[in-house]
Amino acid sequence: MMDIIKIGFRNLIRNRHRTVVTTFAMGFAGFIMILFASLMQGMLQASERNAVSMDVGDIQIHVAGFRDDPDLYKQIKAPDVLIKKIETAGLRAAPRLYGFGLAASGSASSGVQLHGLNVPLEREVTEIHKHLAKGAWLDPNDPGGVVIGRRLAKTLDISVGSELIFLGQSADGGIANAVYRVRGVLKSVGDSIDRSGLFMVETAFRGLMVLPEGAHEIAVMRPDRRGELSTAKSQIASLAGDYETLDWKEIRPTIARLLEMADTQLIIIMIIITYIAVATVVLNAMLMGVFERIREFGIMKAIGVKPWQIIGLIYVETLAQTAAASVLALGTGWAASVYLQKNGIDLTHIVSGASVGGVAIDPIWRAQVSAETVMTPILFLFIMAVIAVIYPAMKAAFIRPVDAIHDQ
Amino acid sequence: MKQHPRGLSLLVAILPIFFLVHPLFAQSQNEAEKILRHVDDLWRGESSSAEMTMKVKTAHYTRTLRMAAWSKGKANTLVRIISPLKEKGTATLKSGKNIFTYLPQTDRTIRLTSGMMMGSWMGSHFTNDDLVKETRREDDYEAKITFRGERAGQNVIEFTLIPKLDAAVVWGKVVLTIRSADYIPLEEVFYDEEMAVARTFRFRDLKVLGGQLRPAVMRIIPADKPEEYTEVIYETLELNLPVEEAFFSIANLKRR
């Protein structure tokens, strides 16, 4: 056994060029796989983060029918009490108010959806406060300051510091009209917010729309986003009573389906394709390595080396090279992925403002490195190598010495 | 926000010209069209000035607005709110196809965009679109007399108006009932494209306004919320006053 290992290594060293080329080829393929897995993971997480953490939250509570026909009067009564209960259950919740109207600046105007947010609670639930392109997020001490979606800013041709007029109908049927100052402009969040999102603090909303109490929506977030979504949902549903409880997959079915599909099918298909390419490289190198030395194996067999020892020898060579390639792939792949996790690929010019299923695609494509994205490719590399050399190993092991020696 | 059925220009109806129906008889072979033409012609009064009260009752609020309105020709209308105090001075100007709203709270004038057209006008059951769209029944509908005789104690003529193919009308049909004696409208029912009733206008309280007997009260009832209504009550009406075109300008919107 020790002899086989020794011979294996000696063979590798003797055929230095071939060893280096094979190792580098496998290492490069491993590097690509790690980078690819990390980037896919990053994209999926970014999409889910945009869908869930920027806007929807894990779970939402509404008055039944609000989502189909959002009107000012479909309110959740005593939202504070319900929020307290949700918080006691270990989840986070924030009330939201919605209204519709017209925002105008100069001669430009556009229909808007008004979002009235409880700033401190919203901060616990979503990350929209971190998602500003310009300016600052809402501040409860500045009720006259609003934050708007990026396309709305473009439509109205306004930016931070500009003045914006809102015109709508308040709950008492009167005219809701006020002037606001733009505090911040959001990055791309999703179609609806980008185009028509106008965010203001809860107190400003209540005053403007004459809506002293109630909430239109309660957004709930699991504190660590771990555990089963369905468990949390049924927990919330029992607290919410007669109100409608939906999870984000029901609220954004398009993106949820896409993520599910991407999570399984797309990644698997892409990984299989990459891995088949790797396997071809490994198989090719090994086949060449074996056939080149077919006479050598013939002589070995002639002097009494057993077939399993030849198989062993080829596997020693393969595994040694794969191990070296893995180290190479790990080092480079991990480093590159971490770099892309930090810096990302800037696709601003290509996908700026693009969205899928109403959820914005982050124009900076960042990788997401995890044990899974790094180790899975390495594991597959080994599996592929082991499978790829079955044929050349068998060929070498069972060749008749006479045929081998006469092989030209 | 309330969504109201979009419509034929009936906010014009809240303006006095709507009521300028005076008796004229027509006995040609196409009597329906002739009567209708007169009704239409009368809506195009040269100019008018009126004071009115608008009562809005919905499931969520009741409000009463007093307002003054002026019109000149087809294209120009100005409505200014007199009370309540909170909304005093709020004015709507219709000039051609545009609607401008002056908002005294913020001292701003806004031009309404297409997105706002289906929105409620001043919290009523009228949409902004009702204000802009001006249609002539004669142009947009094929009229037929579908009933003639006694109904609820008075002689009436009922017209069924079917939109012409190329007319920019969202209704499936309109059924207009007028008094046969003096052509005073009693009721106008708007049907949607599925031929279900969308809203009903009822006219009552005949009074001498602008030198003629006209219904002083018009009530609009949305079919999907029969307990709600908007009622426009005319207090004064003067017709064919000399009004300058310049009166219907953005600059004049702000004047209180």
PDB file of N, CA and C in Angstrom, chain A residues 72-73 100 102 104 109 163 165 167 169 171-175 177-179 209, chain B residues 1 60-61 63 86-87 90 103 105-106 108 110-113 116 120 122-123:
ATOM      1  N   LEU A  72     -59.014  53.886   2.831  1.00  0.00           N
ATOM      2  CA  LEU A  72     -58.613  54.476   4.112  1.00  0.00           C
ATOM      3  C   LEU A  72     -59.348  53.880   5.306  1.00  0.00           C
ATOM      4  N   TYR A  73     -60.547  53.354   5.036  1.00  0.00           N
ATOM      5  CA  TYR A  73     -61.400  52.965   6.164  1.00  0.00           C
ATOM      6  C   TYR A  73     -61.232  51.510   6.574  1.00  0.00           C
ATOM      7  N   PHE A 100     -53.721  57.462  -0.801  1.00  0.00           N
ATOM      8  CA  PHE A 100     -53.396  57.731  -2.198  1.00  0.00           C
ATOM      9  C   PHE A 100     -53.687  59.184  -2.504  1.00  0.00           C
ATOM     10  N   LEU A 102     -52.099  62.786  -5.000  1.00  0.00           N
ATOM     11  CA  LEU A 102     -51.297  63.354  -6.059  1.00  0.00           C
ATOM     12  C   LEU A 102     -50.151  64.127  -5.426  1.00  0.00           C
ATOM     13  N   ALA A 104     -47.180  66.859  -6.364  1.00  0.00           N
ATOM     14  CA  ALA A 104     -46.855  67.795  -7.430  1.00  0.00           C
ATOM     15  C   ALA A 104     -45.665  68.648  -7.045  1.00  0.00           C
ATOM     16  N   SER A 109     -46.662  66.500 -11.965  1.00  0.00           N
ATOM     17  CA  SER A 109     -47.376  65.844 -10.880  1.00  0.00           C
ATOM     18  C   SER A 109     -47.494  64.360 -11.186  1.00  0.00           C
ATOM     19  N   GLU A 163     -39.229  70.928  -2.605  1.00  0.00           N
ATOM     20  CA  GLU A 163     -40.556  71.009  -2.012  1.00  0.00           C
ATOM     21  C   GLU A 163     -41.519  70.157  -2.825  1.00  0.00           C
ATOM     22  N   ILE A 165     -45.789  69.002  -3.075  1.00  0.00           N
ATOM     23  CA  ILE A 165     -47.148  69.262  -2.597  1.00  0.00           C
ATOM     24  C   ILE A 165     -47.953  67.981  -2.706  1.00  0.00           C
ATOM     25  N   LEU A 167     -51.737  66.268  -2.562  1.00  0.00           N
ATOM     26  CA  LEU A 167     -53.168  66.552  -2.625  1.00  0.00           C
ATOM     27  C   LEU A 167     -53.916  65.228  -2.647  1.00  0.00           C
ATOM     28  N   GLN A 169     -57.530  63.015  -0.586  1.00  0.00           N
ATOM     29  CA  GLN A 169     -58.796  63.167   0.121  1.00  0.00           C
ATOM     30  C   GLN A 169     -58.641  62.542   1.492  1.00  0.00           C
ATOM     31  N   ALA A 171     -59.854  61.274   5.405  1.00  0.00           N
ATOM     32  CA  ALA A 171     -60.880  60.328   5.831  1.00  0.00           C
ATOM     33  C   ALA A 171     -62.225  61.002   6.091  1.00  0.00           C
ATOM     34  N   ASP A 172     -62.216  62.294   6.391  1.00  0.00           N
ATOM     35  CA  ASP A 172     -63.482  62.979   6.626  1.00  0.00           C
ATOM     36  C   ASP A 172     -64.060  63.566   5.343  1.00  0.00           C
ATOM     37  N   GLY A 173     -63.485  63.194   4.201  1.00  0.00           N
ATOM     38  CA  GLY A 173     -63.994  63.659   2.925  1.00  0.00           C
ATOM     39  C   GLY A 173     -63.439  65.002   2.498  1.00  0.00           C
ATOM     40  N   GLY A 174     -62.659  65.607   3.367  1.00  0.00           N
ATOM     41  CA  GLY A 174     -62.096  66.909   3.053  1.00  0.00           C
ATOM     42  C   GLY A 174     -60.882  66.791   2.159  1.00  0.00           C
ATOM     43  N   ILE A 175     -60.311  67.949   1.877  1.00  0.00           N
ATOM     44  CA  ILE A 175     -59.133  67.962   1.029  1.00  0.00           C
ATOM     45  C   ILE A 175     -57.903  67.801   1.917  1.00  0.00           C
ATOM     46  N   ASN A 177     -54.198  68.306   2.012  1.00  0.00           N
ATOM     47  CA  ASN A 177     -53.263  69.086   1.220  1.00  0.00           C
ATOM     48  C   ASN A 177     -52.176  69.641   2.124  1.00  0.00           C
ATOM     49  N   ALA A 178     -50.940  69.444   1.742  1.00  0.00           N
ATOM     50  CA  ALA A 178     -49.845  69.975   2.536  1.00  0.00           C
ATOM     51  C   ALA A 178     -48.586  70.033   1.683  1.00  0.00           C
ATOM     52  N   VAL A 179     -47.664  70.855   2.146  1.00  0.00           N
ATOM     53  CA  VAL A 179     -46.369  70.965   1.469  1.00  0.00           C
ATOM     54  C   VAL A 179     -45.332  70.228   2.306  1.00  0.00           C
ATOM     55  N   MET A 209     -54.330  63.063   6.773  1.00  0.00           N
ATOM     56  CA  MET A 209     -55.463  62.288   6.277  1.00  0.00           C
ATOM     57  C   MET A 209     -56.629  62.241   7.282  1.00  0.00           C
TER      58      MET A 209
ATOM     59  N   MET B   1     -59.226  55.475  -1.039  1.00  0.00           N
ATOM     60  CA  MET B   1     -59.850  56.494  -1.855  1.00  0.00           C
ATOM     61  C   MET B   1     -61.023  55.906  -2.614  1.00  0.00           C
ATOM     62  N   HIS B  60     -68.769  56.903   5.572  1.00  0.00           N
ATOM     63  CA  HIS B  60     -67.744  57.345   6.508  1.00  0.00           C
ATOM     64  C   HIS B  60     -67.832  58.806   6.900  1.00  0.00           C
ATOM     65  N   TYR B  61     -68.487  59.600   6.077  1.00  0.00           N
ATOM     66  CA  TYR B  61     -68.588  61.016   6.442  1.00  0.00           C
ATOM     67  C   TYR B  61     -69.765  61.667   5.745  1.00  0.00           C
ATOM     68  N   ARG B  63     -70.609  65.606   4.502  1.00  0.00           N
ATOM     69  CA  ARG B  63     -70.077  66.956   4.466  1.00  0.00           C
ATOM     70  C   ARG B  63     -70.945  67.860   3.607  1.00  0.00           C
ATOM     71  N   LYS B  86     -62.456  75.754   6.622  1.00  0.00           N
ATOM     72  CA  LYS B  86     -61.233  74.980   6.401  1.00  0.00           C
ATOM     73  C   LYS B  86     -60.893  74.879   4.914  1.00  0.00           C
ATOM     74  N   GLU B  87     -61.946  74.859   4.109  1.00  0.00           N
ATOM     75  CA  GLU B  87     -61.696  74.664   2.684  1.00  0.00           C
ATOM     76  C   GLU B  87     -62.039  75.881   1.854  1.00  0.00           C
ATOM     77  N   THR B  90     -60.714  77.151  -1.808  1.00  0.00           N
ATOM     78  CA  THR B  90     -60.293  76.077  -2.700  1.00  0.00           C
ATOM     79  C   THR B  90     -61.077  76.215  -3.992  1.00  0.00           C
ATOM     80  N   LEU B 103     -55.194  75.489  -4.004  1.00  0.00           N
ATOM     81  CA  LEU B 103     -55.316  75.036  -2.627  1.00  0.00           C
ATOM     82  C   LEU B 103     -54.827  76.130  -1.701  1.00  0.00           C
ATOM     83  N   GLN B 105     -54.681  76.330   1.493  1.00  0.00           N
ATOM     84  CA  GLN B 105     -53.880  75.939   2.662  1.00  0.00           C
ATOM     85  C   GLN B 105     -52.391  76.044   2.370  1.00  0.00           C
ATOM     86  N   THR B 106     -52.029  75.670   1.139  1.00  0.00           N
ATOM     87  CA  THR B 106     -50.619  75.687   0.798  1.00  0.00           C
ATOM     88  C   THR B 106     -50.305  76.763  -0.236  1.00  0.00           C
ATOM     89  N   ARG B 108     -50.991  76.844  -3.373  1.00  0.00           N
ATOM     90  CA  ARG B 108     -50.416  76.244  -4.574  1.00  0.00           C
ATOM     91  C   ARG B 108     -51.526  75.920  -5.567  1.00  0.00           C
ATOM     92  N   ILE B 110     -52.391  73.228  -8.607  1.00  0.00           N
ATOM     93  CA  ILE B 110     -51.946  71.949  -9.144  1.00  0.00           C
ATOM     94  C   ILE B 110     -52.770  71.635 -10.381  1.00  0.00           C
ATOM     95  N   ARG B 111     -52.087  71.158 -11.387  1.00  0.00           N
ATOM     96  CA  ARG B 111     -52.825  70.662 -12.548  1.00  0.00           C
ATOM     97  C   ARG B 111     -53.038  69.167 -12.337  1.00  0.00           C
ATOM     98  N   LEU B 112     -54.253  68.718 -12.432  1.00  0.00           N
ATOM     99  CA  LEU B 112     -54.531  67.309 -12.188  1.00  0.00           C
ATOM    100  C   LEU B 112     -54.070  66.479 -13.383  1.00  0.00           C
ATOM    101  N   THR B 113     -53.400  65.383 -13.085  1.00  0.00           N
ATOM    102  CA  THR B 113     -52.943  64.505 -14.168  1.00  0.00           C
ATOM    103  C   THR B 113     -53.972  63.407 -14.380  1.00  0.00           C
ATOM    104  N   MET B 116     -55.280  61.219 -11.629  1.00  0.00           N
ATOM    105  CA  MET B 116     -56.208  61.732 -10.622  1.00  0.00           C
ATOM    106  C   MET B 116     -57.629  61.832 -11.147  1.00  0.00           C
ATOM    107  N   SER B 120     -62.126  61.228  -6.572  1.00  0.00           N
ATOM    108  CA  SER B 120     -63.339  61.939  -6.216  1.00  0.00           C
ATOM    109  C   SER B 120     -63.089  63.443  -6.243  1.00  0.00           C
ATOM    110  N   MET B 122     -63.646  66.780  -4.641  1.00  0.00           N
ATOM    111  CA  MET B 122     -64.022  67.397  -3.361  1.00  0.00           C
ATOM    112  C   MET B 122     -64.741  66.414  -2.437  1.00  0.00           C
ATOM    113  N   GLY B 123     -64.388  65.165  -2.516  1.00  0.00           N
ATOM    114  CA  GLY B 123     -64.993  64.175  -1.618  1.00  0.00           C
ATOM    115  C   GLY B 123     -66.405  63.775  -2.012  1.00  0.00           C
TER     116      GLY B 123
END
